[in-house]
Coordinates of C-alpha atoms and ligand atoms in Angstrom, one line a residue:
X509 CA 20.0 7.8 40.1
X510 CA 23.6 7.2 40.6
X511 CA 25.4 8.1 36.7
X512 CA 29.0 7.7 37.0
X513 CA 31.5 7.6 33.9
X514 CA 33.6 5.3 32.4
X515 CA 34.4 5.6 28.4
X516 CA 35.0 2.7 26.0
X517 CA 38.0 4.5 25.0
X518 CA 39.1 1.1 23.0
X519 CA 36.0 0.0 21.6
X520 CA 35.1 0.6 18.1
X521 CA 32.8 3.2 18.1
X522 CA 34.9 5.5 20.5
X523 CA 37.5 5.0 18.2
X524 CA 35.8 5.5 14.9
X525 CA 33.9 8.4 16.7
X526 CA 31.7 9.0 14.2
X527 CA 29.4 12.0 15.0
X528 CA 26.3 12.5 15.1
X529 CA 24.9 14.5 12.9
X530 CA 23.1 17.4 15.5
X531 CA 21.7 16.4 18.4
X532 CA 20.5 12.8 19.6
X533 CA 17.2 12.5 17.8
X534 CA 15.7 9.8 20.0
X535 CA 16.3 6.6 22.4
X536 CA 16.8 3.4 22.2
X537 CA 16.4 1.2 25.2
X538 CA 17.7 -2.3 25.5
X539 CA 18.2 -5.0 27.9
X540 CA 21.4 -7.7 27.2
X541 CA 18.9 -10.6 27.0
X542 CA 21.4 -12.7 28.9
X543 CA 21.6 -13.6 32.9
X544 CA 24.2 -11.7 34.9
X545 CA 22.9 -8.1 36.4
X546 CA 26.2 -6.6 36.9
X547 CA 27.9 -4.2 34.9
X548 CA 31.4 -5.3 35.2
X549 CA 30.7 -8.1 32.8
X550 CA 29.8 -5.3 30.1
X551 CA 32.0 -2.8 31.3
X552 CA 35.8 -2.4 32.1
X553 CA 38.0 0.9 32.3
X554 CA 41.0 0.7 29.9
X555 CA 44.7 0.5 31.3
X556 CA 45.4 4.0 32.3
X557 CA 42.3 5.3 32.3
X558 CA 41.7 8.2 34.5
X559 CA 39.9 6.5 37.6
X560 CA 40.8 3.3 36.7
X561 CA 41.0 2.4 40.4
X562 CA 38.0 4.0 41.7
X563 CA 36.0 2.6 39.0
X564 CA 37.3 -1.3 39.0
X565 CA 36.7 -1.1 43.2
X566 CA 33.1 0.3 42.5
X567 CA 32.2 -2.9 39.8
X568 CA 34.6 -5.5 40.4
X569 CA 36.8 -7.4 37.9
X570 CA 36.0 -9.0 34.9
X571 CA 38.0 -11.9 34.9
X572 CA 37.2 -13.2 31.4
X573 CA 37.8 -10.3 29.6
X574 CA 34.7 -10.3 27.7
X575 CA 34.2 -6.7 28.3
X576 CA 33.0 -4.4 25.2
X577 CA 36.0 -2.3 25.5
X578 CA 37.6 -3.8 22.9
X579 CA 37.6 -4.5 19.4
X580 CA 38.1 -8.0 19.4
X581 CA 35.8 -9.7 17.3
X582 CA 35.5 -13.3 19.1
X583 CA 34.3 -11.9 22.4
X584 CA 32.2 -9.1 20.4
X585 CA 31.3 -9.8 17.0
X586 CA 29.6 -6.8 16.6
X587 CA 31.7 -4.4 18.2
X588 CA 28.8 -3.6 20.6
X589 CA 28.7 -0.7 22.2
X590 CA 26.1 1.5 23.2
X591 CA 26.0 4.8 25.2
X592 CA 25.0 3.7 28.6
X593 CA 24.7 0.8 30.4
X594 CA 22.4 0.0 33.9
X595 CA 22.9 -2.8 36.3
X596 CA 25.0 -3.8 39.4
X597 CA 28.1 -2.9 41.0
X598 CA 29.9 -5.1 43.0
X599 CA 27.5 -4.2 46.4
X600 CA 24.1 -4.8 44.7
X601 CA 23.6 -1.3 44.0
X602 CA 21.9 -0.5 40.6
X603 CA 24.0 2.4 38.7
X604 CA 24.0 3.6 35.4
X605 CA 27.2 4.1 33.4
X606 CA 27.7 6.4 30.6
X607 CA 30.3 4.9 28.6
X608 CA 30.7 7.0 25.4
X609 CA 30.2 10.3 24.8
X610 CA 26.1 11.2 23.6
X611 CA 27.6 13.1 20.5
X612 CA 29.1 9.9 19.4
X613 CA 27.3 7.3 17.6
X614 CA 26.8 4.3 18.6
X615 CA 26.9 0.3 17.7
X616 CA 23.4 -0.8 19.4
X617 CA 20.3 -1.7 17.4
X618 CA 22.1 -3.0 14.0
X619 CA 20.1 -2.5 10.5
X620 CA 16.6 -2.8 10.0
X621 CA 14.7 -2.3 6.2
X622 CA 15.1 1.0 6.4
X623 CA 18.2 2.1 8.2
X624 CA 20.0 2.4 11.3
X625 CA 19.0 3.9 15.1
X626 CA 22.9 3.9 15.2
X627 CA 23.7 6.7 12.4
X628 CA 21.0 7.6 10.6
X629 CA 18.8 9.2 12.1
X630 CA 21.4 8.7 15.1
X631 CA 19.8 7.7 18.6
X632 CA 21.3 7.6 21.9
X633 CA 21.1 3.5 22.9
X634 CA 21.4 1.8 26.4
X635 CA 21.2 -1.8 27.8
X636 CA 20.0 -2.5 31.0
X637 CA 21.3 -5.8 32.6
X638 CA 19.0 -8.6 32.3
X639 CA 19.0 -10.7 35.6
X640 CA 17.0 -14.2 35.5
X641 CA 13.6 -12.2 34.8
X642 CA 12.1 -13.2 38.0
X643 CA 12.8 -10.9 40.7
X644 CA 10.2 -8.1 40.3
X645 CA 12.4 -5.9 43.0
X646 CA 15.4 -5.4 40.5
X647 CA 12.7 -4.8 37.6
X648 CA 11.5 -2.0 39.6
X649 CA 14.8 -0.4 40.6
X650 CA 16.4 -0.7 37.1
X651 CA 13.3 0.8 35.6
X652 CA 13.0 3.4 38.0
X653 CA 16.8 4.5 37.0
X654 CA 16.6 4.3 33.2
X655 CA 13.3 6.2 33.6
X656 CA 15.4 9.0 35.0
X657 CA 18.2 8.7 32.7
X658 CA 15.6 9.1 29.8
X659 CA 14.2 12.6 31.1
X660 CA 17.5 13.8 31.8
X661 CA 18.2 13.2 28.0
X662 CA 14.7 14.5 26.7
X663 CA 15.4 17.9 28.7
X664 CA 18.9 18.3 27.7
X665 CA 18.5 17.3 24.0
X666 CA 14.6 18.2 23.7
X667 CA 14.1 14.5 22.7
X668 CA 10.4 13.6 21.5
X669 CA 9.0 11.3 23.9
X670 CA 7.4 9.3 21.1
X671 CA 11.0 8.7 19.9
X672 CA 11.8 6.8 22.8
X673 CA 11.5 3.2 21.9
X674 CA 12.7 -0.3 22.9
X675 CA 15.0 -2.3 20.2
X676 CA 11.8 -4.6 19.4
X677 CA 10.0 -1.6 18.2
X678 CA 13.1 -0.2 16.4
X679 CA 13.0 -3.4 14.2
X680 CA 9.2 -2.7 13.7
X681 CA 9.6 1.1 12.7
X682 CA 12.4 -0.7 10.0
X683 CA 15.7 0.6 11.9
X684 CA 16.8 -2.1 14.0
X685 CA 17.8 -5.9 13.7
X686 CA 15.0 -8.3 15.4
X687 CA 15.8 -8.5 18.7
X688 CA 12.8 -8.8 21.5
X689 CA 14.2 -6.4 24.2
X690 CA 13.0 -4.7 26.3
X691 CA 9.6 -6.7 25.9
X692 CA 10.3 -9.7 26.6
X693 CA 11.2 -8.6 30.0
X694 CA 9.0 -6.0 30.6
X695 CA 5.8 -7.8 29.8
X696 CA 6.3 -9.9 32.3
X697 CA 5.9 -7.5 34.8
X698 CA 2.8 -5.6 33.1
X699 CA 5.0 -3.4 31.7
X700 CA 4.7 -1.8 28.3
X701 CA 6.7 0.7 26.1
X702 CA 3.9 3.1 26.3
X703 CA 3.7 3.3 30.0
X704 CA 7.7 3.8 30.1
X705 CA 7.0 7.0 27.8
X706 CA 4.5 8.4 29.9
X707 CA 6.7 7.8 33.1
X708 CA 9.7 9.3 31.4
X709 CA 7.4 12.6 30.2
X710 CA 6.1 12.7 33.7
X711 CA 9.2 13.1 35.4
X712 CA 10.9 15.3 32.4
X713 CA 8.1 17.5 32.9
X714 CA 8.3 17.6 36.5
X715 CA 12.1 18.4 35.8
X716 CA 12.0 21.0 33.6
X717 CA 9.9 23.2 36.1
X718 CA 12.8 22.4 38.6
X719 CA 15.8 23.0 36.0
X720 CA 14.5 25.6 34.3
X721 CA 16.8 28.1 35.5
X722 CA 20.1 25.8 35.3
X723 CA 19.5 25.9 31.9
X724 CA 22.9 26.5 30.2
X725 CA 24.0 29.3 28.2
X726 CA 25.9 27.1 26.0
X727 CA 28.4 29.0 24.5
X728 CA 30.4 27.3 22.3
X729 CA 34.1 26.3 22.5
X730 CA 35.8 30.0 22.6
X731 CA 38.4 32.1 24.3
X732 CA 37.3 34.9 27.0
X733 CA 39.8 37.1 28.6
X734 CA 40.1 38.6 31.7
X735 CA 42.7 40.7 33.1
X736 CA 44.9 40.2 36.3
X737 CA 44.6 42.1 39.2
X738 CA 48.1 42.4 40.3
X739 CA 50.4 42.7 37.5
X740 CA 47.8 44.3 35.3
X741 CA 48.8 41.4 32.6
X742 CA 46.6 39.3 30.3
X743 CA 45.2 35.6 31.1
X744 CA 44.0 33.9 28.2
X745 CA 41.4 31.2 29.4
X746 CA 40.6 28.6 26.9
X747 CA 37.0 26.8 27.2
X748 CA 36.1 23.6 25.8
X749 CA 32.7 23.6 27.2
X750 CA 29.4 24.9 29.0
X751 CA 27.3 22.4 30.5
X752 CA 23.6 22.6 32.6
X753 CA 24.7 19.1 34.3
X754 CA 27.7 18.9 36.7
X755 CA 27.6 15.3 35.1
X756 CA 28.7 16.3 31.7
X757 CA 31.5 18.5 32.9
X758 CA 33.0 15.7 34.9
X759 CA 32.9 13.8 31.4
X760 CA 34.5 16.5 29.6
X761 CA 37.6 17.0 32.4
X762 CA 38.0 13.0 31.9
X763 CA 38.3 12.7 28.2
X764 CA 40.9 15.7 28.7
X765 CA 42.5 13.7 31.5
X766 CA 43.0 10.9 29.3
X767 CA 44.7 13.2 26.6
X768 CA 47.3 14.3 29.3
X769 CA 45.5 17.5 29.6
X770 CA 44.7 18.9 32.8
X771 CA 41.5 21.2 33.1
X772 CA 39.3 21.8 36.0
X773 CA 35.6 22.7 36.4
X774 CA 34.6 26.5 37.4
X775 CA 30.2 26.5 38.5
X776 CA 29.3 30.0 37.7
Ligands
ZN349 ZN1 18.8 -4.7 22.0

């Protein structure tokens, strides 16, 4: 799976950041229910961003500026934004973009009878880029990543797999607007939600007997010092984070990028 980052630092859910409250308690998977497989008609990185180059030569323009990084209510209505996205770059390869941070909350799934997916209980939500629905090929490969992208998140957030559902069961559990996604695609293809959550426990299961010992000793945001050799004076290190996933890190030294503060990543 290729996960690269690029945050919708001027959407409206990155900008309310309203947190979760503890960890992600499930999934929501979604598909954009409209024709056009590439992520740069979804996502965009703001002026300034850190890697704004890198990113805009990996996806490609988006001439019509119908981007969700934005809060601009004609070309998103309902400020739409969910966590991460999966489609195409601009050479046909399928990657999946995390665009705002998993402690965030999200606006994905909308209101069902009895609550939200979005804040309460707060799910992490991604889309996958709908193509015409006939090319079995891209089925498979986009499947095949957000199948990976799910176990990563059930090992690092100890997700239940039975709260990984699809938007139309959202609205059927009472915490979703009606939408028909993933479905609607899926079923083509003999596809079924249930058969996602038994690939996705597969492979998290296969993971955790290879990850095991990467798991991190999170300590929390504190100071540690450590004295220097030569003149025998004392460095003050500040840490903002411990992470299992090299990933997570990167996403960490990027939102400190974009507040002008430099940091760097230490393995250990
Ligand atoms: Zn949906």
């Amino acid at each position: 799976m290729i996960q690269k980052f690029c945050l919708m630092v001027n959407s409206k859910c990155y900008k309310d950041q309203i947190l979760m409250d503890g960890n992600p308690k499930g999934i929501v998977v979604h598909s954009t229910g409209a024709n056009n497989p590439y992520l740069k008609r979804y996502i965009q990185p703001a002026d300034g961003y850190p890697d704004y180059d890198r990113i805009l030569a990996d996806i490609g323009v988006n001439k019509y500026h119908n981007d969700w990084n934005r809060i601009d209510t004609k070309s998103n209505p309902n400020y739409v934004c969910p966590h991460a996205i999966i489609g195409k770059n601009d050479k046909d390869e399928i990657e999946c973009y995390q665009i705002l941070p998993f402690e965030f909350c999200c606006y994905g799934c909308g209101k069902g009878d009895k609550g939200s997916y979005n804040t309460d209980p707060a799910y992490i939500q991604f889309e996958i880029c709908e193509d015409d629905l006939t090319n079995p090929k891209y089925f498979e490969q986009v499947m095949d990543t957000a199948i990976e992208f799910c176990a990563t998140l059930v090992f690092l957030y100890n997700i239940p797999i039975k709260n990984i559902v699809s938007h139309k069961e959202a609205h059927k559990l009472g915490y979703a607007s009606n939408h028909r996604d993933i479905e609607h695609w899926a079923n083509r293809y003999g596809w079924t939600m249930d058969l996602f959550r038994d690939k996705v426990r597969s492979l998290s299961e296969a993971g955790e007997k290879n990850v095991k010992e990467l798991k991190p000793s999170l300590s929390e945001a504190g100071v540690c010092l450590s004295e220097a050799d030569e003149k025998k004076e004392k460095l003050y290190k500040v840490q903002v984070g411990a992470y299992s996933k090299r990933l997570n890190a990167e996403m960490m030294v990027n939102k400190l990028k974009y507040k002008n503060i430099d940091s760097f990543i230490v393995e250990c």
